[in-house]
Every structure is written in C-alpha cells, then in structure tokens.
Amino acid sequence: MRTTDAEIDPDAERELLERFEATVGRSDRIEPRDWMPEGYRKTLVRQVAQHAHSEIIGMQPEGNWIGRAPSLRRKAILLAKVQDEAGHGLYLYSATETLGVSRQELTEMLLAGRQKYSSIFNYPTLSYADVGTIGWLVDGAAICNQVPLCRTSYGPYGRAMIRICKEESFHQRQGYELLMTMMRGTDEQRAMVQESVNRFWWPALMMFGPPDADSPNTARSMAWGIKRNTNDDLRQRFVDMTVPQAEALGVTLPDPDLRWNEARGHHDFGQPDWEEFTQVVKGNGPCNAERLAHRRRAHEDGAWVREAALAFAERSAVQQEKAS
Ligand SMILES: [Fe+2]
Ligand SMILES: [Fe+2]
C-alpha cells in the first residue's frame, strides 16, 4: 500500500527520496510499489490521464467518417484504427489506476472539464482526406511524442507506451497510404488533400505543447525522467521527419518560413498561433463543447453496462461465498 508523506519521519523520507532519485538517475523504472514524491505522482496522474482521455476523445473526429467510408477496405482500416485508440485509452487508464486513482474518478474529471485532452481533437473533420491527414500528421506527431515515453521513468506508463507505439506506426502508415492514393487520383482529390493538410498542419505542431520558454513544468518532468525531450526538440524532430514525406506526397506545407537550414542541420519553420492554442486549451476551440457533450452522452448510455457488471460481480461474490 502507498504511504503518504505525512506518515513518514523526515530522516526516513530523505532516505526514500535519495533512493528514488538514484533509481531515476540510473534510468531504472519506478514501480507502483515504490515510494515516490507526491509531486511526481501528481504530475504522472495528470499526464497519463490526459493521454488516456486524448485516446478516447480522439476516437470522435475519425469515428465521424466510419459510416461514410468510400469502400469496404477503407472502412475496415478505419474501424481497426479507431478501435486501437479505444485500447490505448484503456491501457493508459489502467496505468493511471496503479497511481491510486480509479478510472471512474478520471472519467468524472474529464466530463467535468477538470482534466484536459489533446487540443488537436477539438478541430473538425470535414472530408475523408482528414482521415488520411490525421493518420499522417496527428498520429505522426503522437509517435514523435510517444517513442521517447517508452523510456519514461514510471514502469506501467513506459510499458503501455511500448504497445501503443507499435499500433501508432500502423496508424501513421494507413494515413499516409490513403493520402498517397488520393494524390494519384483526380485533381479534385489532390485539392482535397492539400486543403486538409492546410487545416491540420498548425494544430499538429501545437500538439507538442507551448514553446519551452512557456513550459515551466518541463524541467521538473525531465529531472524526474517522466519526459525525455523538450517540446521544442520534439517539434523540430517532427518537422524534420515530415518535410521529406510531404515532398514525396506532393503536398505543400502551409508555412512560408519553412526551409532547410544548412548550418543547423534542421529545418527552420514558423510559429503556430499560440493565442489560438490557448483558446482551444481553455475550451473555446471549434469542437470542444461537441466533443465533451458526445463523451457525456456515451457515458450515460453506458450506465446499464456498468450496473450490469457490478450486479454480476456482486452475485458471483455471494455465490462463491456460499460455495465455500
Ligand atoms: Fe493512440
Ligand atoms: Fe493512433
């Protein structure tokens, strides 16, 4: 059982903290049974829960197109992808539960707007090309963010990320393949892809979070081994990875400042509209209200499943007791 700081005398706590820091310093994993500073636990709960919520809310923009997929093949791919996201949400809720918070509490916090999810899912999906663009850019950005998290210091989170990353690369590939197919099609299809990329490029860059100078928690998260790279490092990595893919596709990324910088060995690029980002995070994005309303409705519609599962568990317990 987890002990709280209040129950430990200062000398013992110092020793526990030293042991914790040594474990993190060796890049070993912290496990649920280990003592951890309360700030570490709280930061992880916030980050892992936000990640779990993003997977679940992230099912909505693409789920919107399942009933309108252009072919059986596209429908099968999209269904598989959206179902994977549900699975990711569940692994991550389970990882959060090892930190002493129940999935029910996390769900309530999401529905009450007290925990966030990724800002990207507050943008609408207006054409089937968006399914491809989300796979390519949004899952692509998620991979950049998540691959380093496979080495995060908290064991259950890191292990969940290893499984998730394998599936994310399928998501990225299916999106790219869809866009490539459209780019080989008609002028109208090529225009659909370009229009979609124009809408998603900047929100995809925002997925890495605010610039490092405005991200006060980054240093602490890195010292604890929760984060392995800064927001700006990851954003740069994503841009460098994506530019040659855009060239191969034949689409233009909508940034007049985007160019290769020989001296740095990286691409220079413009800044997203950070005011827009702040507004979307605050709940004022184009689809925030719709996403939460949909999630609330789904939660209410699922009430009978939770009641039935509870009744079954109670009855099984009574039967087992009788039998013994
Ligand atoms: Fe995912
Ligand atoms: Fe994904």
Short mmCIF file of C-alpha atoms and ligand atoms in Angstrom, two decimals:
data_model
loop_
_atom_site.label_atom_id
_atom_site.label_comp_id
_atom_site.label_asym_id
_atom_site.label_seq_id
_atom_site.Cartn_x
_atom_site.Cartn_y
_atom_site.Cartn_z
CA MET A 1 0.00 0.00 0.00
CA ARG A 2 1.18 3.51 -0.75
CA THR A 3 2.22 5.51 2.29
CA THR A 4 1.62 9.23 2.37
CA ASP A 5 4.35 11.73 3.17
CA ALA A 6 2.63 12.70 6.41
CA GLU A 7 3.20 9.22 7.89
CA ILE A 8 6.97 9.22 7.39
CA ASP A 9 9.55 10.91 9.63
CA PRO A 10 11.89 13.39 7.89
CA ASP A 11 15.03 11.18 8.05
CA ALA A 12 13.24 8.22 6.56
CA GLU A 13 11.75 10.46 3.92
CA ARG A 14 15.16 11.82 2.95
CA GLU A 15 16.40 8.28 2.53
CA LEU A 16 13.40 7.35 0.40
CA LEU A 17 13.89 10.43 -1.74
CA GLU A 18 17.58 9.56 -2.24
CA ARG A 19 16.65 6.05 -3.28
CA PHE A 20 14.02 7.40 -5.66
CA GLU A 21 16.47 9.88 -7.21
CA ALA A 22 19.13 7.18 -7.56
CA THR A 23 16.65 4.93 -9.37
CA VAL A 24 15.67 7.73 -11.74
CA GLY A 25 19.34 8.68 -12.16
CA ARG A 26 20.20 5.13 -13.28
CA SER A 27 17.30 5.31 -15.77
CA ASP A 28 15.68 2.40 -13.92
CA ARG A 29 11.92 2.22 -13.60
CA ILE A 30 9.85 3.40 -10.66
CA GLU A 31 7.16 0.81 -9.99
CA PRO A 32 3.76 1.20 -8.25
CA ARG A 33 5.07 -0.47 -5.04
CA ASP A 34 7.95 2.05 -4.76
CA TRP A 35 7.84 5.22 -2.71
CA MET A 36 7.62 8.33 -4.86
CA PRO A 37 7.38 12.07 -4.14
CA GLU A 38 3.81 13.32 -4.15
CA GLY A 39 4.67 15.84 -6.91
CA TYR A 40 5.93 13.01 -9.13
CA ARG A 41 2.74 11.03 -8.57
CA LYS A 42 0.52 14.03 -9.25
CA THR A 43 2.42 15.00 -12.40
CA LEU A 44 2.11 11.46 -13.69
CA VAL A 45 -1.59 11.22 -12.89
CA ARG A 46 -2.17 14.45 -14.79
CA GLN A 47 -0.04 13.45 -17.77
CA VAL A 48 -1.16 9.82 -18.11
CA ALA A 49 -4.83 10.71 -17.56
CA GLN A 50 -4.61 13.48 -20.15
CA HIS A 51 -3.04 10.99 -22.51
CA ALA A 52 -5.79 8.40 -21.82
CA HIS A 53 -8.53 11.00 -22.35
CA SER A 54 -6.89 12.04 -25.65
CA GLU A 55 -7.05 8.48 -26.95
CA ILE A 56 -10.74 8.19 -26.08
CA ILE A 57 -11.83 11.66 -27.27
CA GLY A 58 -9.58 11.13 -30.31
CA MET A 59 -11.93 8.39 -31.50
CA GLN A 60 -14.59 11.00 -32.31
CA PRO A 61 -13.18 13.04 -35.21
CA GLU A 62 -12.40 9.92 -37.23
CA GLY A 63 -15.31 7.86 -35.93
CA ASN A 64 -17.40 10.55 -37.63
CA TRP A 65 -16.40 9.02 -41.00
CA ILE A 66 -16.83 5.28 -40.34
CA GLY A 67 -20.36 5.27 -41.73
CA ARG A 68 -19.26 7.22 -44.81
CA ALA A 69 -16.05 5.39 -45.74
CA PRO A 70 -15.64 5.26 -49.54
CA SER A 71 -15.06 1.47 -49.69
CA LEU A 72 -15.21 -1.65 -47.56
CA ARG A 73 -11.40 -1.71 -47.41
CA ARG A 74 -11.22 1.89 -46.14
CA LYS A 75 -13.94 1.16 -43.62
CA ALA A 76 -12.12 -1.91 -42.26
CA ILE A 77 -8.88 0.08 -41.88
CA LEU A 78 -10.62 3.00 -40.17
CA LEU A 79 -12.59 0.73 -37.83
CA ALA A 80 -9.39 -1.07 -36.80
CA LYS A 81 -7.64 2.24 -36.18
CA VAL A 82 -10.42 3.74 -34.08
CA GLN A 83 -10.71 0.52 -32.05
CA ASP A 84 -6.95 0.65 -31.41
CA GLU A 85 -7.42 4.12 -29.91
CA ALA A 86 -10.03 2.73 -27.50
CA GLY A 87 -7.50 0.09 -26.47
CA HIS A 88 -4.82 2.75 -25.93
CA GLY A 89 -7.20 4.63 -23.67
CA LEU A 90 -7.81 1.50 -21.62
CA TYR A 91 -4.10 0.62 -21.20
CA LEU A 92 -3.48 4.17 -20.03
CA TYR A 93 -6.41 4.29 -17.61
CA SER A 94 -5.04 1.04 -16.15
CA ALA A 95 -1.59 2.62 -15.83
CA THR A 96 -3.14 5.60 -14.04
CA GLU A 97 -5.00 3.29 -11.65
CA THR A 98 -1.63 1.99 -10.40
CA LEU A 99 -1.07 5.55 -9.09
CA GLY A 100 -4.10 5.29 -6.84
CA VAL A 101 -6.82 6.97 -8.93
CA SER A 102 -9.77 5.00 -10.28
CA ARG A 103 -10.93 5.12 -13.88
CA GLN A 104 -14.28 6.34 -12.63
CA GLU A 105 -12.68 9.36 -10.94
CA LEU A 106 -10.68 10.12 -14.08
CA THR A 107 -13.77 9.91 -16.27
CA GLU A 108 -15.65 12.23 -13.94
CA MET A 109 -12.80 14.75 -14.05
CA LEU A 110 -12.78 14.66 -17.85
CA LEU A 111 -16.55 15.10 -18.05
CA ALA A 112 -16.43 17.98 -15.56
CA GLY A 113 -13.71 19.66 -17.64
CA ARG A 114 -11.19 19.38 -14.78
CA GLN A 115 -8.74 17.28 -16.82
CA LYS A 116 -7.70 18.05 -20.37
CA TYR A 117 -7.13 16.10 -23.56
CA SER A 118 -5.03 16.97 -26.59
CA SER A 119 -6.12 20.22 -28.26
CA ILE A 120 -5.92 18.61 -31.71
CA PHE A 121 -9.18 16.71 -31.23
CA ASN A 122 -11.13 19.96 -30.94
CA TYR A 123 -10.80 20.52 -34.68
CA PRO A 124 -13.48 19.20 -37.05
CA THR A 125 -13.02 16.55 -39.75
CA LEU A 126 -14.55 18.00 -42.90
CA SER A 127 -13.62 15.48 -45.61
CA TYR A 128 -12.39 11.89 -45.94
CA ALA A 129 -8.94 13.29 -46.69
CA ASP A 130 -8.89 14.30 -42.99
CA VAL A 131 -8.76 10.60 -42.07
CA GLY A 132 -5.51 10.39 -44.03
CA THR A 133 -4.13 13.66 -42.70
CA ILE A 134 -4.88 12.71 -39.10
CA GLY A 135 -3.08 9.39 -39.57
CA TRP A 136 -0.11 11.03 -41.23
CA LEU A 137 0.28 14.21 -39.15
CA VAL A 138 -1.57 13.62 -35.88
CA ASP A 139 -0.50 10.01 -35.34
CA GLY A 140 2.92 11.02 -36.74
CA ALA A 141 3.22 13.75 -34.08
CA ALA A 142 1.96 11.30 -31.46
CA ILE A 143 4.75 8.88 -32.43
CA CYS A 144 7.38 11.62 -32.02
CA ASN A 145 5.96 12.36 -28.57
CA GLN A 146 5.49 8.76 -27.53
CA VAL A 147 8.59 6.90 -28.68
CA PRO A 148 10.75 8.65 -26.02
CA LEU A 149 8.00 7.89 -23.46
CA CYS A 150 8.73 4.16 -23.87
CA ARG A 151 11.77 5.00 -21.68
CA THR A 152 9.83 7.10 -19.18
CA SER A 153 10.72 6.52 -15.54
CA TYR A 154 7.33 5.16 -14.44
CA GLY A 155 7.15 1.44 -15.32
CA PRO A 156 3.45 0.94 -16.11
CA TYR A 157 3.38 4.06 -18.32
CA GLY A 158 6.52 3.09 -20.23
CA ARG A 159 5.28 -0.45 -20.83
CA ALA A 160 1.89 0.80 -22.05
CA MET A 161 3.72 3.13 -24.44
CA ILE A 162 5.70 0.27 -26.00
CA ARG A 163 2.50 -1.49 -27.05
CA ILE A 164 0.84 1.74 -28.11
CA CYS A 165 3.74 2.86 -30.32
CA LYS A 166 3.58 -0.34 -32.36
CA GLU A 167 -0.02 0.42 -33.21
CA GLU A 168 0.62 4.12 -33.80
CA SER A 169 3.03 3.30 -36.62
CA PHE A 170 0.23 1.37 -38.36
CA HIS A 171 -1.98 4.45 -37.90
CA GLN A 172 0.60 6.72 -39.45
CA ARG A 173 1.18 4.36 -42.39
CA GLN A 174 -2.50 3.89 -43.18
CA GLY A 175 -2.98 7.68 -43.21
CA TYR A 176 -0.02 8.23 -45.50
CA GLU A 177 -1.15 5.45 -47.82
CA LEU A 178 -4.64 6.94 -48.03
CA LEU A 179 -3.23 10.37 -48.92
CA MET A 180 -0.83 8.84 -51.46
CA THR A 181 -3.77 7.06 -53.13
CA MET A 182 -5.73 10.31 -53.31
CA MET A 183 -2.72 12.19 -54.68
CA ARG A 184 -2.56 9.65 -57.52
CA GLY A 185 -6.26 10.27 -58.24
CA THR A 186 -8.10 13.24 -59.73
CA ASP A 187 -7.33 16.96 -59.42
CA GLU A 188 -10.30 17.22 -57.10
CA GLN A 189 -8.85 14.55 -54.80
CA ARG A 190 -5.44 16.26 -54.79
CA ALA A 191 -7.15 19.53 -53.86
CA MET A 192 -8.97 17.77 -51.01
CA VAL A 193 -5.66 16.51 -49.62
CA GLN A 194 -4.00 19.92 -49.84
CA GLU A 195 -6.97 21.64 -48.18
CA SER A 196 -6.92 19.10 -45.37
CA VAL A 197 -3.15 19.45 -44.81
CA ASN A 198 -3.57 23.24 -44.73
CA ARG A 199 -6.06 22.90 -41.87
CA PHE A 200 -4.16 20.31 -39.82
CA TRP A 201 -0.53 21.43 -40.15
CA TRP A 202 -0.54 24.14 -37.48
CA PRO A 203 -2.73 22.28 -34.97
CA ALA A 204 -0.38 19.27 -35.40
CA LEU A 205 2.60 21.46 -34.45
CA MET A 206 0.67 22.62 -31.37
CA MET A 207 0.42 19.00 -30.19
CA PHE A 208 3.94 19.28 -28.74
CA GLY A 209 2.73 21.92 -26.31
CA PRO A 210 3.84 25.53 -25.80
CA PRO A 211 7.40 26.70 -26.59
CA ASP A 212 9.96 25.62 -23.97
CA ALA A 213 10.20 29.16 -22.63
CA ASP A 214 6.48 29.00 -21.72
CA SER A 215 6.52 25.45 -20.39
CA PRO A 216 7.53 25.81 -16.74
CA ASN A 217 6.93 22.15 -15.83
CA THR A 218 9.23 20.69 -18.47
CA ALA A 219 12.47 20.97 -16.46
CA ARG A 220 10.95 19.18 -13.48
CA SER A 221 9.38 16.46 -15.61
CA MET A 222 12.74 15.89 -17.30
CA ALA A 223 14.60 15.75 -13.98
CA TRP A 224 12.16 13.05 -12.87
CA GLY A 225 12.64 11.13 -16.11
CA ILE A 226 8.95 11.47 -16.98
CA LYS A 227 9.71 13.48 -20.11
CA ARG A 228 12.85 12.72 -22.10
CA ASN A 229 12.81 15.68 -24.53
CA THR A 230 11.57 19.24 -24.50
CA ASN A 231 8.52 20.37 -26.51
CA ASP A 232 10.65 22.35 -28.97
CA ASP A 233 13.06 19.43 -29.54
CA LEU A 234 10.18 17.12 -30.37
CA ARG A 235 8.52 19.71 -32.62
CA GLN A 236 11.78 20.09 -34.54
CA ARG A 237 12.13 16.34 -34.89
CA PHE A 238 8.57 16.15 -36.25
CA VAL A 239 9.13 18.92 -38.81
CA ASP A 240 12.40 17.34 -39.99
CA MET A 241 10.70 13.96 -40.35
CA THR A 242 7.61 15.32 -42.11
CA VAL A 243 9.09 17.65 -44.75
CA PRO A 244 10.52 14.86 -46.97
CA GLN A 245 7.26 12.92 -46.58
CA ALA A 246 5.31 15.98 -47.78
CA GLU A 247 7.65 16.23 -50.80
CA ALA A 248 7.12 12.56 -51.63
CA LEU A 249 3.36 13.08 -51.39
CA GLY A 250 3.43 16.24 -53.49
CA VAL A 251 1.70 18.48 -50.95
CA THR A 252 2.80 21.91 -49.75
CA LEU A 253 3.11 22.55 -46.03
CA PRO A 254 1.41 25.91 -45.37
CA ASP A 255 4.39 27.70 -43.83
CA PRO A 256 6.21 30.40 -45.83
CA ASP A 257 9.10 30.32 -43.32
CA LEU A 258 9.77 26.61 -43.76
CA ARG A 259 13.23 25.98 -45.20
CA TRP A 260 16.31 23.82 -44.67
CA ASN A 261 18.98 25.47 -42.54
CA GLU A 262 22.33 24.05 -43.60
CA ALA A 263 24.20 25.47 -40.60
CA ARG A 264 21.82 23.98 -38.04
CA GLY A 265 21.22 20.77 -39.95
CA HIS A 266 17.48 21.24 -39.33
CA HIS A 267 14.52 22.94 -40.93
CA ASP A 268 13.61 26.43 -39.83
CA PHE A 269 9.87 26.93 -39.51
CA GLY A 270 7.27 29.46 -38.38
CA GLN A 271 5.41 29.52 -35.07
CA PRO A 272 1.82 28.34 -34.73
CA ASP A 273 -0.75 30.85 -33.50
CA TRP A 274 -0.22 30.35 -29.76
CA GLU A 275 -3.21 32.52 -28.92
CA GLU A 276 -5.41 30.07 -30.81
CA PHE A 277 -3.76 27.23 -28.87
CA THR A 278 -4.53 28.94 -25.54
CA GLN A 279 -8.15 29.42 -26.56
CA VAL A 280 -8.56 25.77 -27.62
CA VAL A 281 -6.96 24.54 -24.38
CA LYS A 282 -9.32 26.81 -22.41
CA GLY A 283 -12.29 25.11 -24.05
CA ASN A 284 -13.03 27.63 -26.80
CA GLY A 285 -11.91 25.58 -29.81
CA PRO A 286 -14.26 24.79 -32.71
CA CYS A 287 -15.43 21.41 -31.30
CA ASN A 288 -14.68 21.43 -27.53
CA ALA A 289 -18.32 21.55 -26.46
CA GLU A 290 -19.39 18.96 -29.04
CA ARG A 291 -16.62 16.51 -28.05
CA LEU A 292 -17.45 16.66 -24.34
CA ALA A 293 -21.21 16.51 -24.96
CA HIS A 294 -20.72 13.40 -27.09
CA ARG A 295 -18.50 11.80 -24.45
CA ARG A 296 -21.06 12.58 -21.72
CA ARG A 297 -23.84 11.05 -23.78
CA ALA A 298 -21.77 7.91 -24.43
CA HIS A 299 -21.01 7.66 -20.72
CA GLU A 300 -24.70 7.94 -19.80
CA ASP A 301 -25.67 5.43 -22.49
CA GLY A 302 -23.17 3.01 -20.97
CA ALA A 303 -24.60 3.26 -17.45
CA TRP A 304 -26.53 -0.02 -17.82
CA VAL A 305 -23.29 -1.86 -18.70
CA ARG A 306 -21.60 -0.61 -15.53
CA GLU A 307 -24.66 -1.52 -13.45
CA ALA A 308 -24.87 -4.99 -15.01
CA ALA A 309 -21.14 -5.63 -14.45
CA LEU A 310 -21.46 -4.55 -10.83
CA ALA A 311 -24.54 -6.72 -10.24
CA PHE A 312 -22.77 -9.70 -11.83
CA ALA A 313 -19.66 -9.17 -9.68
CA GLU A 314 -21.77 -8.93 -6.52
CA ARG A 315 -23.77 -12.03 -7.37
CA SER A 316 -20.61 -14.00 -8.20
CA ALA A 317 -19.10 -12.99 -4.86
CA VAL A 318 -22.22 -14.16 -2.98
CA GLN A 319 -22.25 -17.46 -4.89
CA GLN A 320 -18.56 -18.02 -4.22
CA GLU A 321 -19.08 -17.34 -0.53
CA LYS A 322 -21.98 -19.82 -0.42
CA ALA A 323 -19.91 -22.47 -2.21
CA SER A 324 -17.05 -22.13 0.24
FE FE B 1 -3.44 6.05 -29.90
FE FE B 2 -3.26 6.49 -33.22
#
